[in-house]
Short mmCIF file of C-alpha atoms in Angstrom, two decimals:
data_model
loop_
_atom_site.label_atom_id
_atom_site.label_comp_id
_atom_site.label_asym_id
_atom_site.label_seq_id
_atom_site.Cartn_x
_atom_site.Cartn_y
_atom_site.Cartn_z
CA MET A 1 202.02 -21.40 -88.96
CA PHE A 2 203.40 -19.29 -91.79
CA ASN A 3 202.22 -18.91 -95.36
CA TYR A 4 205.77 -18.91 -96.70
CA LEU A 5 208.97 -20.36 -95.28
CA ILE A 6 212.15 -19.11 -96.97
CA VAL A 7 215.36 -21.01 -96.25
CA GLY A 8 218.40 -18.79 -96.73
CA ALA A 9 218.69 -15.00 -96.44
CA GLY A 10 220.97 -14.57 -99.43
CA SER A 11 220.53 -12.51 -102.58
CA ALA A 12 217.23 -14.16 -103.56
CA GLY A 13 215.94 -14.91 -100.05
CA CYS A 14 216.07 -11.26 -98.97
CA VAL A 15 214.16 -10.22 -102.10
CA LEU A 16 211.47 -12.83 -101.40
CA ALA A 17 211.14 -11.83 -97.75
CA ASN A 18 210.52 -8.24 -98.81
CA ARG A 19 208.15 -8.83 -101.71
CA LEU A 20 206.07 -11.62 -100.17
CA SER A 21 205.56 -9.69 -96.93
CA GLU A 22 204.36 -6.56 -98.75
CA ASN A 23 200.90 -8.09 -98.44
CA PRO A 24 200.10 -7.87 -94.70
CA ASN A 25 197.96 -11.01 -95.00
CA ASN A 26 201.01 -13.11 -95.87
CA ARG A 27 202.86 -14.48 -92.87
CA VAL A 28 206.49 -14.90 -93.94
CA CYS A 29 209.38 -16.57 -92.12
CA LEU A 30 212.99 -16.21 -93.24
CA LEU A 31 215.51 -18.69 -91.81
CA GLU A 32 219.23 -17.92 -91.95
CA ALA A 33 221.99 -20.16 -90.59
CA GLY A 34 224.36 -17.24 -90.13
CA GLY A 35 224.03 -14.26 -87.84
CA SER A 36 223.59 -10.53 -88.20
CA ASP A 37 225.41 -8.67 -90.95
CA LYS A 38 225.68 -5.47 -88.92
CA HIS A 39 229.46 -5.27 -88.72
CA PRO A 40 231.98 -2.73 -90.08
CA MET A 41 233.86 -5.41 -92.01
CA VAL A 42 230.68 -6.23 -93.96
CA TYR A 43 229.63 -2.68 -94.74
CA THR A 44 233.12 -1.34 -95.49
CA PRO A 45 233.72 -2.43 -99.11
CA ALA A 46 237.44 -3.14 -98.62
CA GLY A 47 236.47 -5.51 -95.81
CA VAL A 48 235.95 -8.13 -98.50
CA ILE A 49 239.59 -9.13 -97.98
CA GLY A 50 238.87 -10.28 -94.44
CA LEU A 51 235.43 -11.66 -95.28
CA MET A 52 236.96 -14.24 -97.60
CA THR A 53 238.26 -16.23 -94.64
CA SER A 54 236.08 -15.11 -91.72
CA PRO A 55 234.43 -18.08 -89.95
CA ARG A 56 231.79 -15.71 -88.62
CA PHE A 57 230.60 -14.58 -92.05
CA ASN A 58 231.76 -17.34 -94.37
CA TRP A 59 231.09 -21.06 -94.69
CA ARG A 60 234.67 -21.60 -95.96
CA PHE A 61 233.88 -24.76 -97.92
CA ASN A 62 236.45 -26.79 -99.83
CA SER A 63 236.02 -29.01 -102.84
CA VAL A 64 237.06 -32.63 -102.97
CA PRO A 65 240.51 -33.21 -104.54
CA GLN A 66 240.18 -32.23 -108.18
CA SER A 67 241.47 -34.73 -110.74
CA SER A 68 241.40 -32.01 -113.41
CA GLN A 69 243.63 -29.74 -111.28
CA ASP A 70 246.48 -31.83 -109.96
CA GLY A 71 244.46 -33.24 -107.06
CA ARG A 72 244.07 -29.85 -105.38
CA GLN A 73 241.21 -28.96 -103.08
CA ILE A 74 239.68 -25.68 -104.22
CA TYR A 75 238.54 -23.17 -101.62
CA CYS A 76 234.82 -22.29 -101.97
CA PRO A 77 233.86 -19.33 -99.76
CA ARG A 78 230.12 -18.60 -99.39
CA GLY A 79 228.34 -15.96 -97.35
CA LYS A 80 227.07 -17.01 -93.92
CA THR A 81 225.08 -14.03 -92.69
CA LEU A 82 222.07 -11.93 -93.60
CA GLY A 83 222.57 -11.02 -97.24
CA GLY A 84 224.42 -14.27 -97.92
CA SER A 85 227.18 -13.94 -100.47
CA SER A 86 226.00 -10.42 -101.37
CA SER A 87 227.40 -9.45 -97.94
CA VAL A 88 230.87 -10.86 -98.66
CA ASN A 89 231.33 -10.36 -102.41
CA ALA A 90 233.22 -7.76 -104.46
CA MET A 91 229.92 -5.98 -105.19
CA LEU A 92 230.28 -5.84 -108.98
CA TYR A 93 226.97 -5.17 -110.72
CA ILE A 94 226.89 -7.28 -113.88
CA ARG A 95 223.85 -8.80 -115.60
CA GLY A 96 225.47 -10.86 -118.34
CA GLN A 97 224.63 -10.92 -122.01
CA LYS A 98 221.20 -10.78 -123.64
CA GLU A 99 222.02 -14.08 -125.32
CA ASP A 100 222.41 -15.84 -121.95
CA TYR A 101 218.74 -15.41 -121.11
CA ASP A 102 217.50 -16.01 -124.64
CA HIS A 103 219.39 -19.31 -124.41
CA TRP A 104 217.50 -20.21 -121.23
CA ALA A 105 214.23 -19.57 -123.05
CA SER A 106 215.38 -21.63 -126.04
CA LEU A 107 215.78 -24.61 -123.68
CA GLY A 108 212.04 -24.47 -123.04
CA ASN A 109 212.02 -22.14 -120.04
CA LEU A 110 209.15 -19.89 -121.05
CA GLY A 111 209.23 -16.42 -119.54
CA TRP A 112 213.00 -16.26 -119.09
CA SER A 113 214.13 -14.51 -122.28
CA TRP A 114 216.07 -11.25 -122.04
CA ASP A 115 213.06 -9.09 -122.85
CA GLU A 116 211.08 -10.87 -120.13
CA VAL A 117 213.69 -10.62 -117.36
CA LEU A 118 214.84 -7.04 -118.10
CA PRO A 119 211.86 -5.49 -116.26
CA TYR A 120 212.90 -7.33 -113.10
CA PHE A 121 216.48 -6.09 -113.38
CA LYS A 122 215.12 -2.58 -113.72
CA ARG A 123 212.63 -2.96 -110.87
CA SER A 124 215.34 -4.09 -108.47
CA GLN A 125 217.69 -1.25 -109.30
CA HIS A 126 218.36 2.33 -108.35
CA GLN A 127 220.87 3.36 -110.99
CA GLU A 128 222.61 6.53 -109.79
CA ARG A 129 223.37 7.50 -113.39
CA GLY A 130 219.63 7.83 -113.97
CA PRO A 131 216.93 5.90 -115.85
CA SER A 132 217.23 4.56 -119.39
CA ASP A 133 215.77 1.83 -121.55
CA LEU A 134 218.06 -0.64 -119.73
CA HIS A 135 218.28 0.86 -116.24
CA GLY A 136 215.79 1.64 -113.52
CA VAL A 137 215.63 4.08 -110.62
CA GLY A 138 213.74 3.87 -107.37
CA GLY A 139 214.47 0.19 -106.74
CA PRO A 140 216.01 -1.15 -103.52
CA LEU A 141 219.45 -2.09 -104.91
CA ASN A 142 221.70 0.96 -105.25
CA VAL A 143 224.13 0.83 -108.18
CA SER A 144 226.85 3.46 -108.36
CA ASP A 145 230.17 4.43 -109.89
CA LEU A 146 233.27 4.40 -107.73
CA GLN A 147 234.26 7.93 -106.73
CA ASP A 148 237.99 7.42 -106.16
CA VAL A 149 239.64 5.20 -108.77
CA HIS A 150 243.19 3.99 -108.20
CA PRO A 151 245.63 5.33 -110.84
CA LEU A 152 246.71 1.80 -111.76
CA SER A 153 243.09 0.88 -112.48
CA THR A 154 242.97 3.72 -114.98
CA ARG A 155 246.28 2.62 -116.50
CA PHE A 156 244.77 -0.81 -117.10
CA VAL A 157 241.91 0.70 -119.12
CA THR A 158 244.15 2.93 -121.23
CA ALA A 159 246.69 0.13 -121.76
CA ALA A 160 243.98 -2.26 -122.92
CA MET A 161 242.72 0.34 -125.37
CA GLN A 162 246.26 0.81 -126.68
CA VAL A 163 246.36 -2.85 -127.75
CA GLY A 164 243.01 -2.68 -129.53
CA HIS A 165 240.24 -3.20 -126.98
CA GLY A 166 237.38 -0.73 -127.18
CA PHE A 167 236.08 1.33 -124.27
CA SER A 168 232.77 0.33 -122.69
CA PRO A 169 230.95 3.04 -120.71
CA ASP A 170 228.48 0.45 -119.37
CA PHE A 171 229.07 -3.29 -119.08
CA ASN A 172 225.29 -3.62 -118.71
CA GLY A 173 224.59 -1.68 -121.88
CA HIS A 174 223.48 -2.93 -125.26
CA ASP A 175 226.96 -4.36 -125.97
CA GLN A 176 229.01 -5.92 -123.17
CA GLU A 177 232.32 -5.97 -125.06
CA GLY A 178 235.12 -3.63 -124.09
CA VAL A 179 237.15 -2.41 -121.14
CA GLY A 180 236.17 0.16 -118.56
CA TYR A 181 235.11 0.67 -114.97
CA TYR A 182 232.83 -1.55 -112.93
CA GLN A 183 229.74 -0.22 -111.24
CA GLY A 184 229.03 -1.70 -107.84
CA THR A 185 226.26 -2.25 -105.34
CA ARG A 186 227.34 0.62 -103.11
CA LYS A 187 225.42 3.41 -101.41
CA ASN A 188 227.18 6.40 -99.88
CA GLY A 189 230.47 4.53 -99.96
CA GLN A 190 229.10 1.47 -98.15
CA ARG A 191 228.09 -2.01 -99.27
CA CYS A 192 224.51 -2.27 -100.51
CA SER A 193 223.92 -5.99 -100.03
CA ALA A 194 220.61 -7.75 -100.57
CA ALA A 195 220.08 -7.46 -96.82
CA ALA A 196 220.75 -3.72 -96.80
CA ALA A 197 218.60 -3.18 -99.88
CA TYR A 198 215.64 -5.48 -99.26
CA LEU A 199 215.61 -6.84 -95.72
CA HIS A 200 216.61 -4.21 -93.16
CA PRO A 201 214.09 -1.60 -94.39
CA VAL A 202 211.20 -4.02 -93.71
CA MET A 203 212.41 -5.91 -90.63
CA GLU A 204 209.73 -4.29 -88.48
CA ARG A 205 206.82 -5.61 -90.51
CA PRO A 206 204.65 -7.57 -88.07
CA ASN A 207 204.01 -10.31 -90.66
CA LEU A 208 207.75 -10.94 -91.29
CA THR A 209 209.74 -13.18 -88.94
CA VAL A 210 213.51 -13.36 -89.44
CA ILE A 211 215.33 -16.06 -87.48
CA THR A 212 219.14 -16.02 -87.57
CA GLY A 213 221.38 -18.82 -86.32
CA ALA A 214 218.82 -21.27 -87.66
CA ARG A 215 220.41 -24.25 -89.41
CA THR A 216 217.75 -25.94 -91.54
CA THR A 217 218.18 -29.70 -91.44
CA ARG A 218 215.23 -31.15 -93.35
CA ILE A 219 212.28 -30.31 -95.55
CA CYS A 220 209.19 -32.10 -94.32
CA VAL A 221 207.16 -33.76 -97.08
CA GLU A 222 203.78 -35.40 -96.57
CA GLN A 223 202.02 -37.20 -99.43
CA GLY A 224 204.03 -35.37 -102.07
CA ARG A 225 203.59 -31.94 -100.51
CA ALA A 226 206.14 -29.81 -98.62
CA THR A 227 204.62 -28.86 -95.27
CA GLY A 228 207.49 -27.23 -93.38
CA VAL A 229 211.10 -27.53 -92.27
CA GLU A 230 213.08 -28.69 -89.29
CA TYR A 231 215.95 -26.54 -88.07
CA ILE A 232 218.39 -26.23 -85.18
CA LYS A 233 218.50 -23.01 -83.18
CA ASP A 234 220.83 -22.66 -80.18
CA GLY A 235 221.24 -26.43 -80.09
CA VAL A 236 217.49 -27.05 -79.95
CA SER A 237 215.57 -28.84 -82.71
CA CYS A 238 212.67 -26.73 -83.99
CA TYR A 239 209.89 -27.05 -86.56
CA ALA A 240 208.23 -24.41 -88.73
CA GLN A 241 205.13 -25.08 -90.77
CA ALA A 242 204.13 -23.54 -94.10
CA SER A 243 200.55 -23.51 -95.35
CA ASP A 244 201.42 -22.27 -98.85
CA GLU A 245 205.06 -22.89 -99.81
CA VAL A 246 208.52 -23.84 -98.66
CA ILE A 247 211.09 -21.93 -100.69
CA LEU A 248 214.76 -22.92 -100.82
CA SER A 249 217.12 -19.99 -101.30
CA ALA A 250 220.20 -21.53 -99.72
CA GLY A 251 222.38 -21.21 -102.83
CA SER A 252 223.87 -23.53 -105.41
CA LEU A 253 225.84 -25.55 -102.88
CA GLN A 254 223.35 -25.84 -100.03
CA SER A 255 219.95 -25.94 -101.73
CA PRO A 256 220.75 -29.29 -103.41
CA GLN A 257 222.37 -30.50 -100.19
CA LEU A 258 219.19 -29.79 -98.25
CA LEU A 259 217.03 -31.46 -100.88
CA MET A 260 219.14 -34.61 -100.69
CA LEU A 261 219.21 -34.61 -96.89
CA SER A 262 215.41 -34.53 -97.12
CA GLY A 263 215.30 -37.58 -99.38
CA ILE A 264 214.78 -35.61 -102.59
CA GLY A 265 217.38 -36.46 -105.19
CA PRO A 266 219.18 -39.30 -106.97
CA LYS A 267 218.51 -42.69 -105.39
CA ALA A 268 222.07 -43.84 -106.09
CA GLU A 269 223.36 -40.99 -103.92
CA LEU A 270 220.87 -41.29 -101.07
CA GLU A 271 220.49 -45.01 -100.41
CA PRO A 272 224.18 -45.73 -99.65
CA LEU A 273 223.98 -43.07 -96.93
CA GLY A 274 220.88 -44.59 -95.40
CA ILE A 275 218.63 -41.69 -96.43
CA GLU A 276 215.09 -42.71 -97.27
CA VAL A 277 214.14 -41.67 -100.79
CA VAL A 278 211.06 -39.47 -100.47
CA HIS A 279 211.08 -38.36 -104.09
CA GLU A 280 213.59 -39.50 -106.69
CA LEU A 281 214.95 -36.64 -108.76
CA ALA A 282 218.11 -37.50 -110.66
CA GLY A 283 219.28 -33.96 -111.40
CA VAL A 284 219.59 -32.68 -107.84
CA GLY A 285 223.19 -31.58 -107.35
CA GLN A 286 224.21 -32.20 -110.95
CA ASN A 287 225.10 -29.60 -113.61
CA LEU A 288 227.38 -27.54 -111.32
CA GLN A 289 229.04 -24.73 -113.27
CA GLU A 290 231.60 -22.21 -112.11
CA HIS A 291 233.68 -19.48 -113.73
CA VAL A 292 237.16 -21.00 -113.82
CA ASP A 293 239.61 -18.16 -113.20
CA VAL A 294 243.29 -17.45 -112.77
CA LEU A 295 245.38 -14.47 -111.67
CA VAL A 296 248.26 -13.02 -113.62
CA VAL A 297 250.34 -11.12 -111.03
CA ASN A 298 253.23 -8.74 -111.73
CA GLN A 299 255.50 -6.59 -109.64
CA ASP A 300 254.61 -2.89 -109.53
CA LEU A 301 257.73 -0.85 -110.22
CA SER A 302 255.91 2.42 -109.50
CA ARG A 303 255.20 1.33 -105.91
CA SER A 304 251.78 2.95 -106.14
CA ALA A 305 249.88 -0.31 -105.66
CA VAL A 306 247.96 -1.09 -102.48
CA SER A 307 250.46 -2.70 -100.13
CA MET A 308 251.08 -3.17 -96.44
CA ALA A 309 254.81 -2.81 -97.03
CA VAL A 310 256.18 -0.54 -94.31
CA PRO A 311 256.63 2.30 -93.76
CA MET A 312 254.59 3.80 -96.61
CA GLY A 313 251.86 1.15 -96.50
CA LEU A 314 251.20 1.77 -92.82
CA MET A 315 251.09 5.54 -93.27
CA ARG A 316 248.69 5.22 -96.18
CA SER A 317 246.47 2.89 -94.17
CA VAL A 318 246.04 5.44 -91.35
CA ALA A 319 245.17 8.19 -93.84
CA ASP A 320 242.79 5.93 -95.74
CA LEU A 321 240.99 4.95 -92.54
CA ALA A 322 240.51 8.59 -91.56
CA ASN A 323 239.23 9.43 -95.05
CA TYR A 324 236.72 6.59 -94.92
CA LEU A 325 235.48 7.29 -91.41
CA LEU A 326 234.99 10.99 -92.16
CA LYS A 327 233.78 10.90 -95.77
CA HIS A 328 233.25 7.26 -96.83
CA ARG A 329 235.79 7.94 -99.57
CA GLY A 330 239.11 6.52 -100.66
CA PRO A 331 240.47 2.96 -101.00
CA LEU A 332 238.35 1.56 -98.16
CA ALA A 333 235.23 2.45 -100.18
CA SER A 334 236.51 0.13 -102.92
CA THR A 335 236.54 -3.65 -103.12
CA VAL A 336 239.84 -3.28 -105.03
CA VAL A 337 238.30 -4.59 -108.29
CA GLU A 338 237.66 -1.25 -110.01
CA SER A 339 238.30 -1.77 -113.70
CA GLY A 340 238.24 -4.67 -116.12
CA GLY A 341 236.47 -5.79 -119.21
CA PHE A 342 234.80 -8.37 -121.38
CA ILE A 343 236.86 -9.50 -124.35
CA LYS A 344 237.04 -12.24 -126.96
CA SER A 345 239.64 -14.98 -126.92
CA SER A 346 239.30 -15.13 -130.70
CA PRO A 347 238.07 -12.41 -133.11
CA GLU A 348 235.55 -14.65 -134.89
CA LEU A 349 233.40 -15.00 -131.76
CA GLU A 350 230.08 -13.16 -131.74
CA THR A 351 230.22 -12.12 -128.07
CA PRO A 352 232.95 -11.89 -125.40
CA ASP A 353 233.92 -15.18 -123.77
CA LEU A 354 236.44 -13.84 -121.23
CA GLN A 355 236.06 -11.47 -118.29
CA LEU A 356 238.97 -9.45 -116.89
CA GLN A 357 239.12 -7.94 -113.41
CA PHE A 358 242.04 -5.66 -112.55
CA MET A 359 243.31 -5.14 -109.01
CA PRO A 360 246.08 -2.71 -107.94
CA VAL A 361 247.34 -5.22 -105.38
CA ALA A 362 249.28 -8.49 -105.40
CA VAL A 363 246.88 -11.36 -104.64
CA ASP A 364 247.16 -15.14 -104.42
CA ASP A 365 244.87 -17.97 -103.27
CA HIS A 366 241.72 -15.91 -102.57
CA GLY A 367 243.79 -13.50 -100.49
CA ARG A 368 244.78 -16.28 -98.09
CA ASN A 369 248.48 -15.90 -98.97
CA ARG A 370 248.94 -12.91 -96.68
CA GLY A 371 252.58 -12.53 -97.66
CA MET A 372 251.51 -11.18 -101.04
CA MET A 373 249.90 -8.19 -99.32
CA PHE A 374 253.37 -6.96 -98.43
CA LYS A 375 254.47 -6.82 -102.05
CA TYR A 376 253.97 -3.98 -104.48
CA GLY A 377 252.12 -5.69 -107.28
CA LEU A 378 249.15 -5.72 -109.58
CA SER A 379 246.84 -8.61 -110.42
CA ILE A 380 244.45 -9.36 -113.26
CA HIS A 381 241.77 -12.03 -113.11
CA VAL A 382 240.72 -13.79 -116.29
CA CYS A 383 237.81 -16.21 -116.35
CA VAL A 384 235.91 -18.18 -118.99
CA LEU A 385 232.38 -16.78 -119.13
CA ARG A 386 230.53 -19.82 -120.44
CA PRO A 387 232.50 -22.89 -119.35
CA GLN A 388 231.79 -26.32 -120.81
CA SER A 389 233.00 -28.25 -117.76
CA ARG A 390 230.38 -29.60 -115.38
CA GLY A 391 230.70 -30.71 -111.77
CA ARG A 392 228.30 -31.74 -109.04
CA VAL A 393 227.26 -31.21 -105.43
CA GLY A 394 226.66 -34.28 -103.28
CA LEU A 395 226.64 -35.39 -99.67
CA ASN A 396 229.61 -36.31 -97.51
CA SER A 397 227.27 -37.97 -95.04
CA ALA A 398 223.65 -38.05 -93.88
CA SER A 399 224.42 -35.44 -91.24
CA PRO A 400 222.94 -32.00 -91.99
CA LEU A 401 225.81 -30.43 -90.07
CA ASP A 402 228.48 -31.68 -92.48
CA ASP A 403 229.67 -29.59 -95.41
CA PRO A 404 228.34 -30.51 -98.85
CA LEU A 405 230.50 -32.56 -101.16
CA ILE A 406 231.69 -30.17 -103.88
CA ASP A 407 233.25 -31.48 -107.10
CA LEU A 408 233.82 -28.46 -109.35
CA ASN A 409 235.51 -30.41 -112.16
CA MET A 410 236.82 -27.17 -113.70
CA LEU A 411 239.17 -27.37 -116.68
CA ALA A 412 237.88 -30.85 -117.52
CA SER A 413 236.90 -29.43 -120.89
CA LYS A 414 239.70 -28.98 -123.43
CA GLU A 415 237.88 -25.92 -124.77
CA ASP A 416 237.87 -24.26 -121.33
CA MET A 417 241.62 -24.84 -121.04
CA GLN A 418 242.27 -23.39 -124.48
CA ARG A 419 240.27 -20.27 -123.67
CA MET A 420 242.12 -19.81 -120.39
CA VAL A 421 245.51 -20.07 -122.10
CA ALA A 422 244.33 -17.47 -124.61
CA GLY A 423 243.17 -15.30 -121.71
CA VAL A 424 246.58 -15.36 -120.04
CA ARG A 425 248.16 -14.31 -123.33
CA LYS A 426 245.63 -11.46 -123.72
CA ILE A 427 246.54 -10.17 -120.25
CA ARG A 428 250.24 -10.31 -121.03
CA GLU A 429 249.61 -8.30 -124.19
CA ILE A 430 247.84 -5.58 -122.18
CA LEU A 431 250.63 -5.47 -119.60
CA GLN A 432 253.16 -4.83 -122.35
CA ALA A 433 251.25 -1.79 -123.65
CA PRO A 434 252.97 1.62 -123.60
CA ASP A 435 250.92 2.95 -120.67
CA PHE A 436 252.34 0.25 -118.42
CA LYS A 437 255.96 0.91 -119.42
CA GLY A 438 258.06 1.53 -116.34
CA VAL A 439 255.21 0.35 -114.11
CA VAL A 440 254.89 -3.38 -114.74
CA GLY A 441 257.79 -5.41 -113.46
CA PRO A 442 258.62 -9.14 -113.63
CA GLU A 443 255.78 -11.62 -113.56
CA ILE A 444 255.18 -13.32 -110.22
CA PHE A 445 252.50 -15.65 -111.63
CA PRO A 446 252.72 -17.51 -113.99
CA GLY A 447 256.35 -16.36 -114.31
CA ASN A 448 258.11 -14.98 -117.37
CA GLU A 449 259.78 -18.33 -118.02
CA LEU A 450 256.43 -20.00 -118.77
CA GLN A 451 255.65 -19.32 -122.41
CA SER A 452 254.48 -22.42 -124.26
CA ASP A 453 250.88 -23.65 -124.27
CA GLN A 454 251.97 -26.75 -122.38
CA GLN A 455 253.68 -24.70 -119.68
CA LEU A 456 250.65 -22.43 -119.28
CA GLU A 457 248.31 -25.42 -119.11
CA ALA A 458 250.42 -26.87 -116.29
CA PHE A 459 250.32 -23.51 -114.52
CA LEU A 460 246.52 -23.38 -114.84
CA ARG A 461 246.08 -26.85 -113.39
CA ASP A 462 248.30 -25.81 -110.49
CA LYS A 463 246.88 -22.31 -109.80
CA ALA A 464 243.44 -21.79 -111.40
CA ASN A 465 240.57 -21.14 -109.04
CA HIS A 466 237.16 -19.54 -109.57
CA VAL A 467 235.35 -16.27 -108.89
CA TYR A 468 232.55 -17.47 -106.60
CA HIS A 469 229.77 -17.98 -109.15
CA PRO A 470 228.44 -21.54 -108.67
CA VAL A 471 225.13 -22.17 -110.46
CA GLY A 472 223.02 -24.88 -112.02
CA THR A 473 222.64 -27.58 -109.34
CA CYS A 474 218.83 -27.39 -109.28
CA LYS A 475 218.48 -26.42 -112.89
CA MET A 476 215.33 -25.15 -114.50
CA GLY A 477 213.93 -27.13 -117.41
CA ARG A 478 211.82 -30.04 -118.61
CA ASP A 479 214.47 -32.67 -119.37
CA GLU A 480 215.21 -35.68 -117.18
CA MET A 481 217.94 -33.84 -115.26
CA ALA A 482 215.88 -30.72 -114.52
CA VAL A 483 214.97 -30.11 -110.89
CA VAL A 484 212.50 -27.22 -111.23
CA ASP A 485 210.17 -26.01 -113.98
CA GLU A 486 210.00 -22.47 -115.38
CA GLN A 487 207.90 -21.48 -112.34
CA LEU A 488 210.82 -22.74 -110.18
CA CYS A 489 208.58 -25.42 -108.65
CA VAL A 490 210.31 -28.71 -107.86
CA HIS A 491 209.22 -31.38 -110.32
CA GLY A 492 206.84 -33.92 -108.82
CA LEU A 493 206.25 -32.17 -105.48
CA ASP A 494 203.72 -29.59 -104.38
CA ASN A 495 204.38 -26.39 -102.43
CA LEU A 496 208.16 -26.55 -102.89
CA ARG A 497 210.25 -24.13 -104.93
CA VAL A 498 213.91 -23.33 -105.36
CA VAL A 499 214.73 -19.67 -105.87
CA ASP A 500 218.45 -18.91 -106.14
CA ALA A 501 221.37 -19.26 -108.58
CA SER A 502 221.06 -23.04 -108.55
CA VAL A 503 218.08 -22.83 -110.94
CA MET A 504 220.17 -21.29 -113.75
CA PRO A 505 220.40 -23.95 -116.48
CA THR A 506 223.61 -22.37 -117.78
CA LEU A 507 226.03 -19.85 -116.33
CA ILE A 508 225.53 -16.22 -117.33
CA SER A 509 228.37 -14.14 -118.77
CA GLY A 510 229.45 -12.29 -115.66
CA ASN A 511 229.00 -11.91 -111.92
CA THR A 512 225.93 -13.67 -110.57
CA ASN A 513 224.63 -11.43 -107.76
CA ALA A 514 222.46 -9.13 -109.89
CA PRO A 515 220.95 -12.06 -111.87
CA THR A 516 220.14 -13.88 -108.62
CA ILE A 517 218.35 -10.81 -107.31
CA MET A 518 216.45 -10.67 -110.60
CA ILE A 519 215.44 -14.32 -110.11
CA GLY A 520 214.13 -13.42 -106.66
CA GLU A 521 212.09 -10.54 -108.07
CA LYS A 522 210.58 -12.65 -110.83
CA ALA A 523 209.89 -15.58 -108.50
CA ALA A 524 208.07 -13.29 -106.06
CA ASP A 525 205.70 -12.25 -108.83
CA MET A 526 205.11 -15.88 -109.82
CA ILE A 527 204.49 -16.95 -106.23
CA LEU A 528 202.02 -14.14 -105.56
CA ALA A 529 200.26 -14.69 -108.89
CA LYS A 530 199.75 -18.39 -108.16
CA ALA A 531 199.11 -18.14 -104.43
CA SER A 532 195.67 -19.67 -104.74
CA SER A 533 196.63 -22.57 -107.01
CA GLY A 534 200.06 -23.52 -105.62
CA CYS A 535 202.78 -25.29 -107.61
#
């Protein structure tokens, strides 16, 4: 028997495994459906391109056909290995805006205001720039500047400044607005995932058991109390028991799926599938939010972009590989997203509502359109930071081995569409700046012929995707659709918590890895503080 069972070794699960096992009297078990993360493709930052479609490291989910996006199925990659999505992401270190967390607190989630979560951001972090009132040193998660920045990434920053955007030296500073260079979760030129930061340094603790290849199938509940989980390992059904707590850290798509498979969720969803309702909780799987995003892609007339076009692309690749193997420097030490910014779609807004991510490479369809890699091009992501559209996660069947039902419902909100159209126009304005003259060629996407709002809206419905930030499906709160309280305990059940991005009531203004690690840090403190009383 264990004191704590943690389901999912992602960004939050790795934090919990580390912090809860610091006390040698706590017996901790971490279950992960994927395998080991010890692979060059994971730890080489540029390997993210292959990780997007790797069946070994990625769940490779798809949404249901989207009525708001011309009936398309949207690809939803999620990490399937130790470290979870922190092992397959672009490694950008972004916290969001102060107002995001103050909004959580205003919804009744006591303890989650900016001033109250900042210490956990700082505790988790080793900021290579040094300590400050906003940044910490000595924490497990290494945060660094990129050493070798592509010239086109620098051109993006100067071009954006030429059309009126200010420079931001730190997107996690007191003011998020501006353009500049992203810091990343890298250490010595390699990926610093949650597994690298929190898990691998403590794997030898005798009170920590890590089981990979373990597909959790059900949470066991007896008389309103979570007692353990069932899982499949090497084709064999297994059971693990928890004396203190079962903690779900399977992510925004799979934590609600596992709750529903266990009979915890909306009755109308469970009964038609023949699942016995153990505890009715209407909000499980609802409130799905994602950063709707689109790429503006142009030809690169300078031919300096990253490309596999032969012969120069091949020659560069050999040199880049040697540079990385010998020094952990060069393009392979980059996830390609090096510069970007946070801007306003309209000047009257108080805070930025759009995020830009620049890439010196032609990209389409999450990198799955391999033909684009042979073009000389540059791409700029734009996403809506605080979307109004809401989707849901459900079940395709009662089988725990089936993928979850994912209905993103992006661009259902007219406001989200308007902001995206404005974002495309903002990108076009930057690309016409003097510093891009002679570099930026014809537009590949959307295409120079698409100029009206109606044409751009049609383009967005046809091409918009997301940037891998699903949240909200087990939201924190006290209303009838809340799944957990401010202690992250599941409403109406004992000894069961959810600790991952699914508890966010609203999406933060940026990438979600650092906030999810913060949630893990804060949850660990709450769990240890209430160990004697339980949820």
